[in-house]
Tab-separated table of C-alpha atoms in Angstrom:
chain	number	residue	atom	x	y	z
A	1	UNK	CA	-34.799	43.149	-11.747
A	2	UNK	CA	-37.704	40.406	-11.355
A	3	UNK	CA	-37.619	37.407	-9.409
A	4	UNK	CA	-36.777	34.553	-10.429
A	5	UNK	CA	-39.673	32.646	-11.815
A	6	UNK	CA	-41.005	29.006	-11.231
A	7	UNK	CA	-39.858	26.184	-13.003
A	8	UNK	CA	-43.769	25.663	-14.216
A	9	UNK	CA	-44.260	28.825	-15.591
A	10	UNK	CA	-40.385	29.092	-17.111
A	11	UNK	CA	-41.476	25.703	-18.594
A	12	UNK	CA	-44.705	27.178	-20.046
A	13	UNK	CA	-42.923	30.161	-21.413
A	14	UNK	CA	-40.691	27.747	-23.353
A	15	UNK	CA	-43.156	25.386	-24.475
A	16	UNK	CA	-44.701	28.736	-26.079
A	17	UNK	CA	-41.379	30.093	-27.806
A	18	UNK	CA	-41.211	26.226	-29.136
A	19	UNK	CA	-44.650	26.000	-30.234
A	20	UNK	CA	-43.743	29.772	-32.072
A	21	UNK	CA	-40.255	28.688	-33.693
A	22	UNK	CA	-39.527	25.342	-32.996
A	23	UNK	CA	-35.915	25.480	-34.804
A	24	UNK	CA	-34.939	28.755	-33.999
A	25	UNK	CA	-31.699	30.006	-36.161
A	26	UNK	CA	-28.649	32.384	-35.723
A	27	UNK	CA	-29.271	35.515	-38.213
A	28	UNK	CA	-25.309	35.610	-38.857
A	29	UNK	CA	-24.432	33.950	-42.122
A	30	UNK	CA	-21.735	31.500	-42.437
A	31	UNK	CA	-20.819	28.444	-44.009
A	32	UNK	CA	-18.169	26.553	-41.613
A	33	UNK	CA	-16.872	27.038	-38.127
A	34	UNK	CA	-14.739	29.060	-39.444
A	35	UNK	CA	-16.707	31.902	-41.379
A	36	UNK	CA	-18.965	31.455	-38.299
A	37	UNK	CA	-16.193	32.277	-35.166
A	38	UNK	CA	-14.859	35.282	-37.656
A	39	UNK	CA	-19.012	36.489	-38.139
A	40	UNK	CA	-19.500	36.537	-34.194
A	41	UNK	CA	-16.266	38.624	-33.770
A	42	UNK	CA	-17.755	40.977	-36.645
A	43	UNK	CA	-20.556	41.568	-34.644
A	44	UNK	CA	-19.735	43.183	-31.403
A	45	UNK	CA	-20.890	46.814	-31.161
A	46	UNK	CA	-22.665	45.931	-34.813
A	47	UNK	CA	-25.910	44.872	-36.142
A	48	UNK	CA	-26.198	41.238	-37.741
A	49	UNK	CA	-27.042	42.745	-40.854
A	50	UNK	CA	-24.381	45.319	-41.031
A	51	UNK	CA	-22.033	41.968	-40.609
A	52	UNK	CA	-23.869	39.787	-43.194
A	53	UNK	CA	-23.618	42.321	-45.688
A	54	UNK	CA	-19.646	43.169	-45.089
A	55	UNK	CA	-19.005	39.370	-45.068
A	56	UNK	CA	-20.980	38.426	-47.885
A	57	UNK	CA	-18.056	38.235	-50.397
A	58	UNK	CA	-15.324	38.543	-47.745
A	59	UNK	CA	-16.655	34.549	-47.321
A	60	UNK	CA	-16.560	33.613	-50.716
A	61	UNK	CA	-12.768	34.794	-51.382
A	62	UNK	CA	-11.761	33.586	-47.729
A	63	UNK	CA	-13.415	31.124	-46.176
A	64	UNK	CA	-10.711	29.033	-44.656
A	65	UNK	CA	-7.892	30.529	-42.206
A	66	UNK	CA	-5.078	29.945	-44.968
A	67	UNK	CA	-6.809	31.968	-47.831
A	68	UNK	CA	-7.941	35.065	-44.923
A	69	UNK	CA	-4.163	35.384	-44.253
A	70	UNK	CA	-3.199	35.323	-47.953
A	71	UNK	CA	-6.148	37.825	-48.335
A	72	UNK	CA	-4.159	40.031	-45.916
A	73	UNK	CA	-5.096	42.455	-43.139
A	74	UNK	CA	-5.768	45.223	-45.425
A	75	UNK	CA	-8.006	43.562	-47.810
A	76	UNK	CA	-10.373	42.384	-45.065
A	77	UNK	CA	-10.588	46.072	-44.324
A	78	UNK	CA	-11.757	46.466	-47.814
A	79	UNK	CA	-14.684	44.405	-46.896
A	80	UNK	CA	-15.517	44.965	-43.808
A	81	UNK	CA	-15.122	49.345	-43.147
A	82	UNK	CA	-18.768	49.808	-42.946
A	83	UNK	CA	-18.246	47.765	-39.542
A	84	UNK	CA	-17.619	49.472	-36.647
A	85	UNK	CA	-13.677	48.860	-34.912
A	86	UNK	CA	-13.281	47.604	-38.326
A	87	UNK	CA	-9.468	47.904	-38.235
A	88	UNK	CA	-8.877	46.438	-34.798
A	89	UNK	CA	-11.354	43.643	-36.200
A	90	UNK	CA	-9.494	42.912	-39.256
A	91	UNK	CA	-6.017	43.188	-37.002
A	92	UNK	CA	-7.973	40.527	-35.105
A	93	UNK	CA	-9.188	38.367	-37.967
A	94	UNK	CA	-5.659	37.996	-39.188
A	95	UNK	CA	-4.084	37.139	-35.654
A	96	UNK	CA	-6.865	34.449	-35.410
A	97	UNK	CA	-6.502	33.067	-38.525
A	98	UNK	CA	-2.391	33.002	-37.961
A	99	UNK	CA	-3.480	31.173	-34.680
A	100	UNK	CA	-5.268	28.753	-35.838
A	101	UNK	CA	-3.085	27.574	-38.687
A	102	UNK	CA	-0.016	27.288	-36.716
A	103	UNK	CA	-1.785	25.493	-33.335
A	104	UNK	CA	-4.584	23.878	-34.798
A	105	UNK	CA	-3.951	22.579	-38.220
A	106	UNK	CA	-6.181	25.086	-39.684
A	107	UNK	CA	-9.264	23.594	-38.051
A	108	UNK	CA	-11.560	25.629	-35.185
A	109	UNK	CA	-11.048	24.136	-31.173
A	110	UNK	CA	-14.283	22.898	-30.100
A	111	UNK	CA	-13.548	24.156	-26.379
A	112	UNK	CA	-14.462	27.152	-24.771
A	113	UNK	CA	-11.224	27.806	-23.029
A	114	UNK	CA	-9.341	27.486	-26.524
A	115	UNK	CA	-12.079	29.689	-28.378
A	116	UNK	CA	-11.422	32.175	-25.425
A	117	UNK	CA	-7.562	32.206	-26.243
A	118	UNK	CA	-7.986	33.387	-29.699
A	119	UNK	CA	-7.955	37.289	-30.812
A	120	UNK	CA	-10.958	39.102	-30.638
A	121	UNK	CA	-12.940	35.776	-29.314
A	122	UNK	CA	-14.781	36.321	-25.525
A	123	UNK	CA	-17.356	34.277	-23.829
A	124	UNK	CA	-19.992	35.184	-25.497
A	125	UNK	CA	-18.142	33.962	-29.025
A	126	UNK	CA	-17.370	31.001	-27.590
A	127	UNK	CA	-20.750	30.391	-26.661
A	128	UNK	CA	-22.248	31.245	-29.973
A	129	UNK	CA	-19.828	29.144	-32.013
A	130	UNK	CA	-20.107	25.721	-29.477
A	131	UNK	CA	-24.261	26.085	-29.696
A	132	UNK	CA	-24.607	26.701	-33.245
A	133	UNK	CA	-21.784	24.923	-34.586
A	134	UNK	CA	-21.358	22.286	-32.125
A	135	UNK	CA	-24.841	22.016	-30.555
A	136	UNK	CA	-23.516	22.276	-27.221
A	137	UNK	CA	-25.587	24.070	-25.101
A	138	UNK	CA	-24.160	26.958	-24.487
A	139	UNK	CA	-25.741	30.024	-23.479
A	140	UNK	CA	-24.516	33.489	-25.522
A	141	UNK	CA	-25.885	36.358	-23.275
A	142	UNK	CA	-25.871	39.871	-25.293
A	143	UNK	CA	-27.713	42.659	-24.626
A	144	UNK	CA	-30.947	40.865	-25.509
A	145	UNK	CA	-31.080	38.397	-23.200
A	146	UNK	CA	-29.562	40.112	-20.361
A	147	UNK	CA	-32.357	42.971	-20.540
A	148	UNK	CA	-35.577	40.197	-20.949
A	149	UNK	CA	-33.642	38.031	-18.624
A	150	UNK	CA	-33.822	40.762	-16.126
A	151	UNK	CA	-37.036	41.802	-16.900
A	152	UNK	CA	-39.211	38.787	-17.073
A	153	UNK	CA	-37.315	36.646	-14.046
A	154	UNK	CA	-36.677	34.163	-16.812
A	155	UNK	CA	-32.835	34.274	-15.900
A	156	UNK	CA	-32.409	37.431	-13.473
A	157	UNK	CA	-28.861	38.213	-12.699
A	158	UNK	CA	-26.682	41.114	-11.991
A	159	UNK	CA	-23.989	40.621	-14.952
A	160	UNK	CA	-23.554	38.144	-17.802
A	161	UNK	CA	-22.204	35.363	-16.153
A	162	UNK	CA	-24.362	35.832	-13.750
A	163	UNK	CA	-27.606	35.252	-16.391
A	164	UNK	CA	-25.544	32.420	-18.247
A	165	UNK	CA	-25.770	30.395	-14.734
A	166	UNK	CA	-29.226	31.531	-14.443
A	167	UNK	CA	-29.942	29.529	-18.053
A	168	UNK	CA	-28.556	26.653	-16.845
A	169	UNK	CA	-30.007	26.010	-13.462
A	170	UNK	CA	-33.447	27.156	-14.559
A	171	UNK	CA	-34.709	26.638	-17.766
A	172	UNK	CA	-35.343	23.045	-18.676
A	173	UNK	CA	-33.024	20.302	-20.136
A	174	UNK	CA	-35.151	19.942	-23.251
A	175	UNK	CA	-34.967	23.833	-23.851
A	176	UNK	CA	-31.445	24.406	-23.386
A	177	UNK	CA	-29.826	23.700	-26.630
A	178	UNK	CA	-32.405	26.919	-28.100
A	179	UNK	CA	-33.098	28.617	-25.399
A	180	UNK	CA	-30.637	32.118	-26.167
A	181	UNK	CA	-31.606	31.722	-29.742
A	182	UNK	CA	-35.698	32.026	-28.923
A	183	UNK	CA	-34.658	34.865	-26.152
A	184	UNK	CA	-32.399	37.050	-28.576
A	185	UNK	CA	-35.259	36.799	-31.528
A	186	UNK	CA	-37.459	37.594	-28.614
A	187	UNK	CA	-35.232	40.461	-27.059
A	188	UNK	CA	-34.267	41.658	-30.855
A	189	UNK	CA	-38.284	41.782	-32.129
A	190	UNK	CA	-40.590	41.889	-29.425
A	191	UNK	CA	-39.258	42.768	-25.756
A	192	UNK	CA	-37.226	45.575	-27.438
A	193	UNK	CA	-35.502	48.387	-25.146
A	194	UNK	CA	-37.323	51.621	-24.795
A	195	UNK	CA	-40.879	50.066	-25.849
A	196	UNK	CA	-41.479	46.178	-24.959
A	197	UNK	CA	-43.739	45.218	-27.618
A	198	UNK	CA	-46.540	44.087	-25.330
A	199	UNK	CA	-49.596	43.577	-27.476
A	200	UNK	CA	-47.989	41.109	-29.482
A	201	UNK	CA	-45.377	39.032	-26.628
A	202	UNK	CA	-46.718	35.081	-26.074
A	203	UNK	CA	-45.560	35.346	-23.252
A	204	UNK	CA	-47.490	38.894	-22.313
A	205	UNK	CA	-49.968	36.862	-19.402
A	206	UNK	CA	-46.658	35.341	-17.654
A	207	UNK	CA	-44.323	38.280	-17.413
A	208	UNK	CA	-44.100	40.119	-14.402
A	209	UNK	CA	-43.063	43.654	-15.562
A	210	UNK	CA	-44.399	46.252	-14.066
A	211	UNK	CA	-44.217	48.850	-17.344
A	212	UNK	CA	-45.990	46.660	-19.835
A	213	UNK	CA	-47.298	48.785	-22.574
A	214	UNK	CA	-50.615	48.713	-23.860
């Protein structure tokens, strides 16, 4: 794990991601809060794509709570077996969607704790669905940004919640509402796992790790 970095050079590495992508977007597709809360849930333990592909006409017969329950449990397993958990997910999807017709008039909360409380829905959902939906910002720490968190000192910390604070108290104001979104794309494309894409990282002449490759 590296220390923590300065707010100056936290700042510069920000100014660079901006300067890169200045309106960094989700890769999940969606279309309302809705299709967006259900696509996060799709995607633990799967790839983006894998979950834009499965949902691709799942969303155009159901893209409202009322028409996923009429859909039923086992057609969203139609649509979405090339997930993986795909039948616990679909068990969820229908639980949520019963949810949120009965306590919420159909409609998505816009809070964390009541994101939290439905099926299949953690933190890190939450997160994702107040910051792209909502434009709160909230930070979504996956496996991305916890591992370049770690790595650069950007947001060191020894679990999730742990980074998530990290985000808050150290990158800037102004950066916030992007900031997981430039991280992931970073994490996801450049500062990858076994080989950190070093040659071509921005941010290559402020990062402190020690294994850079050449």
């Amino acid at each position: 794990m590296a220390k923590q970095l300065d707010y100056h050079t936290i700042r510069t590495i920000f100014d660079r991601f901006h300067a890169s992508e200045p309106e960094p977007k989700g890769e999940l597709n969606h279309t309302n809060a809705y299709t967006l809360v259900v696509a996060v849930a799709l995607s633990a333990q799967a790839t983006d794509a894998g979950v834009n592909k499965a949902t691709e006409k799942l969303f155009q017969i159901a893209d409202t709570p009322e028409k996923m329950l009429a859909l039923g449990e086992e057609g969203v397993i139609e649509h979405i077996k090339t997930i993986g958990l795909f039948r616990n997910k679909a068990k969820n999807v229908i639980k949520m969607a019963q949810i949120l017709v009965d306590d919420y008039g159909g409609e998505v909360p816009n809070s964390r704790a009541a994101l939290e409380s439905l099926p299949g829905v953690g933190r890190k959902t939450a997160n994702v669905v107040l910051n792209m939906w909502w434009h709160y910002p909230a930070q979504a720490v996956d496996t991305h940004i916890f591992r370049i968190g770690n790595r650069t000192g950007i947001c060191p910390g020894k679990d999730v919640v742990a980074v998530e604070r990290a985000i808050e108290d150290n990158i800037p104001v102004d950066y916030q509402q992007h900031a997981h979104h430039w991280m992931i794309l970073h994490g996801r494309y450049i500062c990858v796992a076994r080989k950190p894409k070093c040659k071509a990282c921005i941010i290559n002449d402020l990062c402190p790790f020690e294994e850079k490759t050449t």
